[in-house]
């Protein structure tokens, strides 16, 4: 195997923060609150100006935001109420790691943790770091970041009129949904492998990969026990989209939700729902089972070259097969 090119994380992530503009405009236009829209635009500028490798800007929330209860909702209602649901519906891996975030990163009802502090801690545990972004990224750009062990995070907070549900990622989703699972080495490793698999792949393969990610890392469920019981719904969540949303977390484990066994060939044919609950949720017996199936699917993506990530230089080398 011989390298044909090498690209560093700094070079890649200086050019990969492409926001899904059409989606962003739809979301912002739905808010009549001009001050909120103005603040969202400010958060977008902060992320656009950010240079990878520099400290993540610390957010000072405004007096206006405090008066409209944004901080109150995040610190008290969202944090406290989600923790209650987590204890009932979250998987063990999530619960164990969430305690570490409380001990090491300032997670509590009294303060809003800063991405820079969490990023430093994650790096010591699984090698992942965080990068601010202004909203939904395109699938290819989101996956490219994962290839370099970088997870893109929003810093804005959902609108105060509906703290229990948001159709887009926000700070609550990132902190209360994703971060605990990124302390899991297997979870972190597969996140990167999905990202690497997306490099220079076809649009069809990229769409398949993002759907596999979506229905596992965002909306995946695990069975508690030896087998799935349709009546008892013995399910636990590990997907961040569920773990950060009161209403959908409760719905996903209820008798009203359609539940299917996770099989990649079936999942890639399903269109994800972004503005409403999923039509179907997928369960696995264990996280390792789900991840093994994803890795098996990745191995079927054919290409004349492979990629190698060097953690020391944070760069990826594209390799070609040499016949001797």
Coordinates of C-alpha atoms in Angstrom, one line a residue:
X1 CA 0.0 0.0 0.0
X2 CA 1.4 3.4 -0.9
X3 CA 0.1 6.8 0.0
X4 CA -1.2 9.1 -2.8
X5 CA -2.1 12.1 -0.6
X6 CA -2.3 13.2 3.0
X7 CA -4.8 15.7 4.4
X8 CA -4.7 17.2 7.9
X9 CA -7.6 17.8 10.2
X10 CA -6.9 21.6 10.1
X11 CA -6.9 21.8 6.4
X12 CA -10.0 19.6 6.1
X13 CA -12.1 21.3 8.7
X14 CA -11.3 24.8 7.5
X15 CA -13.4 23.9 4.4
X16 CA -16.0 21.5 5.6
X17 CA -18.3 23.6 7.7
X18 CA -21.1 23.7 5.1
X19 CA -24.4 24.4 6.6
X20 CA -27.5 22.9 5.0
X21 CA -28.6 26.4 4.0
X22 CA -32.1 25.6 2.8
X23 CA -32.9 23.8 6.1
X24 CA -31.4 26.6 8.1
X25 CA -33.6 29.2 6.4
X26 CA -36.8 27.1 7.0
X27 CA -36.0 26.8 10.7
X28 CA -35.2 30.4 11.2
X29 CA -38.2 31.6 9.2
X30 CA -40.5 29.7 11.5
X31 CA -39.5 31.9 14.4
X32 CA -41.3 35.2 14.7
X33 CA -39.0 36.2 17.6
X34 CA -36.6 38.7 15.9
X35 CA -34.3 38.8 18.9
X36 CA -33.9 35.0 18.8
X37 CA -33.2 35.0 15.1
X38 CA -30.6 37.7 15.6
X39 CA -28.9 35.6 18.3
X40 CA -29.0 32.6 16.1
X41 CA -27.2 34.5 13.3
X42 CA -24.6 35.6 15.9
X43 CA -24.0 32.0 16.9
X44 CA -23.6 31.2 13.2
X45 CA -21.0 33.9 12.8
X46 CA -19.1 32.6 15.9
X47 CA -18.9 29.1 14.4
X48 CA -17.9 30.4 10.9
X49 CA -15.1 32.5 12.4
X50 CA -13.7 29.6 14.4
X51 CA -10.3 28.2 13.5
X52 CA -9.8 24.5 14.3
X53 CA -7.2 24.0 16.9
X54 CA -7.9 27.2 18.8
X55 CA -9.9 27.3 22.1
X56 CA -13.6 27.0 21.5
X57 CA -15.2 30.4 22.4
X58 CA -16.9 30.5 25.7
X59 CA -20.5 31.6 25.5
X60 CA -21.8 34.5 27.7
X61 CA -25.6 34.3 27.5
X62 CA -27.4 37.7 27.5
X63 CA -29.6 39.3 30.1
X64 CA -32.4 39.1 27.5
X65 CA -32.0 35.4 27.2
X66 CA -32.0 35.0 31.0
X67 CA -35.2 37.1 31.2
X68 CA -36.9 34.9 28.6
X69 CA -35.9 31.8 30.7
X70 CA -33.5 30.3 28.2
X71 CA -31.0 29.6 30.9
X72 CA -33.7 28.6 33.3
X73 CA -35.1 26.0 30.9
X74 CA -31.7 24.6 30.2
X75 CA -30.4 24.5 33.8
X76 CA -33.5 23.5 35.6
X77 CA -36.4 22.1 33.6
X78 CA -34.5 20.4 30.7
X79 CA -31.6 19.1 32.7
X80 CA -33.6 17.9 35.7
X81 CA -36.5 16.4 33.8
X82 CA -34.3 14.6 31.2
X83 CA -32.2 13.1 34.0
X84 CA -35.4 11.6 35.5
X85 CA -36.2 10.0 32.1
X86 CA -32.6 8.9 31.6
X87 CA -32.7 6.9 34.8
X88 CA -35.7 5.1 33.4
X89 CA -35.1 4.8 29.7
X90 CA -31.3 5.3 29.0
X91 CA -28.8 2.5 28.5
X92 CA -26.3 1.7 31.1
X93 CA -23.3 2.9 29.1
X94 CA -25.0 6.4 28.8
X95 CA -25.8 6.6 32.5
X96 CA -22.3 5.6 33.7
X97 CA -20.6 8.1 31.4
X98 CA -23.1 10.9 32.3
X99 CA -21.9 10.7 35.9
X100 CA -18.3 11.3 34.6
X101 CA -19.5 14.5 32.8
X102 CA -21.1 15.7 36.1
X103 CA -17.8 15.0 38.0
X104 CA -15.4 16.3 35.4
X105 CA -17.1 18.8 33.1
X106 CA -19.4 20.8 35.3
X107 CA -22.7 19.2 34.4
X108 CA -25.3 20.3 36.9
X109 CA -28.5 22.3 37.3
X110 CA -26.4 25.3 38.4
X111 CA -24.4 26.0 35.3
X112 CA -24.2 25.5 31.5
X113 CA -21.0 23.5 30.6
X114 CA -18.7 25.0 28.1
X115 CA -17.7 23.0 24.9
X116 CA -14.0 23.8 25.4
X117 CA -14.0 22.0 28.8
X118 CA -15.9 19.0 27.5
X119 CA -13.7 18.8 24.4
X120 CA -10.5 18.6 26.5
X121 CA -12.0 15.9 28.6
X122 CA -13.2 13.9 25.6
X123 CA -9.8 14.0 24.0
X124 CA -8.2 12.4 27.1
X125 CA -10.8 9.6 27.0
X126 CA -11.4 8.7 23.4
X127 CA -9.3 11.1 21.3
X128 CA -12.4 13.0 20.1
X129 CA -12.6 16.8 20.1
X130 CA -15.4 19.2 19.5
X131 CA -15.9 22.0 17.0
X132 CA -18.6 24.7 17.1
X133 CA -21.0 24.8 14.1
X134 CA -24.0 27.0 13.4
X135 CA -26.6 24.4 12.6
X136 CA -27.3 21.3 10.5
X137 CA -24.3 20.4 8.4
X138 CA -24.6 18.6 5.1
X139 CA -24.3 14.8 5.5
X140 CA -20.9 14.7 3.8
X141 CA -19.4 17.5 5.8
X142 CA -20.7 16.1 9.1
X143 CA -19.2 12.7 8.3
X144 CA -15.9 14.1 7.2
X145 CA -15.5 15.7 10.6
X146 CA -16.0 12.4 12.2
X147 CA -13.2 10.9 10.1
X148 CA -10.8 13.1 12.0
X149 CA -12.3 12.3 15.4
X150 CA -14.0 15.7 15.5
X151 CA -17.6 16.1 16.4
X152 CA -19.4 19.4 15.4
X153 CA -21.5 20.9 18.1
X154 CA -24.0 23.8 18.1
X155 CA -23.9 26.3 20.9
X156 CA -27.3 28.0 20.6
X157 CA -30.3 27.0 22.8
X158 CA -33.7 25.9 21.5
X159 CA -36.5 28.5 21.6
X160 CA -38.0 28.9 25.0
X161 CA -41.6 28.4 23.8
X162 CA -41.0 24.6 23.3
X163 CA -38.2 23.3 25.6
X164 CA -39.3 19.7 25.3
X165 CA -38.8 19.3 21.6
X166 CA -36.6 20.7 18.8
X167 CA -36.4 19.6 15.2
X168 CA -32.8 20.6 14.9
X169 CA -29.6 20.1 17.0
X170 CA -29.0 22.6 19.8
X171 CA -26.8 22.8 22.9
X172 CA -29.2 20.6 24.9
X173 CA -29.1 17.9 22.2
X174 CA -25.3 18.0 22.1
X175 CA -24.6 18.0 25.8
X176 CA -27.5 15.9 27.1
X177 CA -27.7 13.5 24.1
X178 CA -24.3 12.9 22.5
X179 CA -21.5 13.7 24.9
X180 CA -21.9 10.8 27.4
X181 CA -21.8 8.2 24.6
X182 CA -18.7 9.8 23.0
X183 CA -16.8 8.7 26.2
X184 CA -17.5 5.1 25.1
X185 CA -14.4 3.9 23.1
X186 CA -16.4 1.6 20.9
X187 CA -18.9 4.3 20.1
X188 CA -16.1 6.8 19.3
X189 CA -14.2 4.3 17.2
X190 CA -17.2 3.5 15.0
X191 CA -18.1 7.1 14.7
X192 CA -14.7 7.7 13.1
X193 CA -15.0 4.6 10.9
X194 CA -18.3 5.8 9.5
X195 CA -16.7 9.1 8.8
X196 CA -13.7 7.5 7.0
X197 CA -16.0 5.3 5.0
X198 CA -17.7 8.5 3.7
X199 CA -14.5 10.0 2.2
X200 CA -14.7 10.2 -1.5
X201 CA -17.6 7.8 -1.6
X202 CA -20.5 8.1 -4.0
X203 CA -23.6 10.1 -3.0
X204 CA -25.6 6.9 -2.8
X205 CA -23.1 5.4 -0.3
X206 CA -23.0 8.7 1.6
X207 CA -26.7 8.8 2.0
X208 CA -26.7 5.1 3.2
X209 CA -24.0 5.9 5.8
X210 CA -25.8 8.9 7.2
X211 CA -29.0 6.9 7.5
X212 CA -27.1 4.1 9.4
X213 CA -25.7 6.8 11.6
X214 CA -29.1 8.5 12.0
X215 CA -31.1 5.4 13.1
X216 CA -28.4 4.2 15.5
X217 CA -26.3 7.1 17.0
X218 CA -29.3 9.4 16.9
X219 CA -32.3 7.2 17.4
X220 CA -31.0 3.7 18.3
X221 CA -32.6 1.5 21.0
X222 CA -31.2 -1.5 22.9
X223 CA -33.1 -4.5 24.4
X224 CA -32.9 -4.9 28.1
X225 CA -32.9 -8.7 28.7
X226 CA -32.5 -11.8 26.6
X227 CA -35.1 -10.9 23.9
X228 CA -37.4 -8.1 22.9
X229 CA -40.8 -8.3 24.5
X230 CA -43.4 -6.6 22.3
X231 CA -45.8 -6.0 25.2
X232 CA -43.4 -5.0 27.9
X233 CA -41.3 -2.8 25.5
X234 CA -38.1 -3.6 27.4
X235 CA -36.1 -1.0 25.6
X236 CA -33.3 1.4 26.5
X237 CA -32.1 4.4 24.4
X238 CA -28.6 5.1 23.3
X239 CA -29.5 7.5 20.4
X240 CA -28.8 11.2 21.1
X241 CA -32.0 12.4 19.4
X242 CA -34.0 10.3 21.9
X243 CA -31.9 11.1 24.9
X244 CA -32.3 14.8 24.4
X245 CA -36.0 14.9 23.7
X246 CA -38.6 14.3 26.4
X247 CA -41.5 13.6 24.2
X248 CA -39.8 11.4 21.6
X249 CA -37.9 9.4 24.2
X250 CA -41.2 8.4 25.9
X251 CA -42.8 7.8 22.6
X252 CA -40.1 5.5 21.2
X253 CA -40.4 3.0 24.0
X254 CA -44.2 3.1 24.1
X255 CA -46.7 0.7 22.5
X256 CA -47.5 3.4 20.0
X257 CA -44.1 3.3 18.3
X258 CA -43.2 0.9 15.5
X259 CA -40.1 -1.1 16.5
X260 CA -38.0 -3.2 14.2
X261 CA -34.8 -5.1 14.5
X262 CA -31.8 -3.2 13.2
X263 CA -30.6 -4.5 9.8
X264 CA -28.5 -2.1 7.7
X265 CA -29.9 -3.2 4.3
X266 CA -33.4 -2.3 5.5
X267 CA -32.5 0.9 7.3
X268 CA -30.8 2.5 4.4
X269 CA -34.0 2.4 2.4
X270 CA -35.9 4.5 5.0
X271 CA -36.2 8.3 4.8
X272 CA -35.4 9.9 8.2
X273 CA -37.9 12.2 9.7
X274 CA -36.5 15.6 10.8
X275 CA -39.4 17.7 11.9
X276 CA -41.5 15.0 13.5
X277 CA -41.2 11.6 15.3
X278 CA -39.7 8.7 13.4
X279 CA -42.1 6.3 11.6
X280 CA -40.0 3.4 12.9
X281 CA -37.2 2.9 15.5
X282 CA -34.6 0.2 15.3
X283 CA -33.4 -2.0 18.2
X284 CA -30.3 -4.2 18.7
X285 CA -29.6 -6.6 21.5
X286 CA -26.4 -4.8 22.4
X287 CA -24.4 -1.8 21.1
X288 CA -21.7 -4.1 19.9
X289 CA -24.3 -6.0 17.8
X290 CA -25.4 -2.8 16.1
X291 CA -21.9 -1.6 15.5
X292 CA -20.8 -5.0 14.1
X293 CA -23.6 -4.9 11.5
X294 CA -22.6 -1.3 10.5
X295 CA -18.9 -2.4 10.2
X296 CA -20.0 -5.3 8.0
X297 CA -22.0 -3.0 5.8
X298 CA -19.0 -0.6 5.5
X299 CA -16.8 -3.4 4.3
X300 CA -19.1 -3.9 1.3
X301 CA -18.4 -0.4 0.0
X302 CA -16.0 -1.1 -2.8
X303 CA -13.2 1.3 -3.8
X304 CA -9.7 1.0 -5.3
X305 CA -8.1 2.6 -2.3
X306 CA -8.3 2.8 1.5
X307 CA -7.6 5.4 4.2
X308 CA -5.4 5.5 7.2
X309 CA -5.8 7.9 10.1
X310 CA -2.7 9.0 11.9
X311 CA -3.6 10.1 15.5
X312 CA -0.2 11.7 16.1
X313 CA -0.5 14.1 13.2
X314 CA -4.3 14.1 13.0
X315 CA -4.1 13.5 9.3
X316 CA -5.6 11.0 6.9
X317 CA -3.6 9.2 4.2
X318 CA -5.3 7.9 1.1
X319 CA -3.6 4.6 0.1
X320 CA -3.7 2.7 -3.2
X321 CA -3.1 -1.0 -3.7
X322 CA 0.3 -1.8 -5.2
X323 CA 0.7 -5.2 -6.9
X324 CA 4.2 -6.6 -6.6

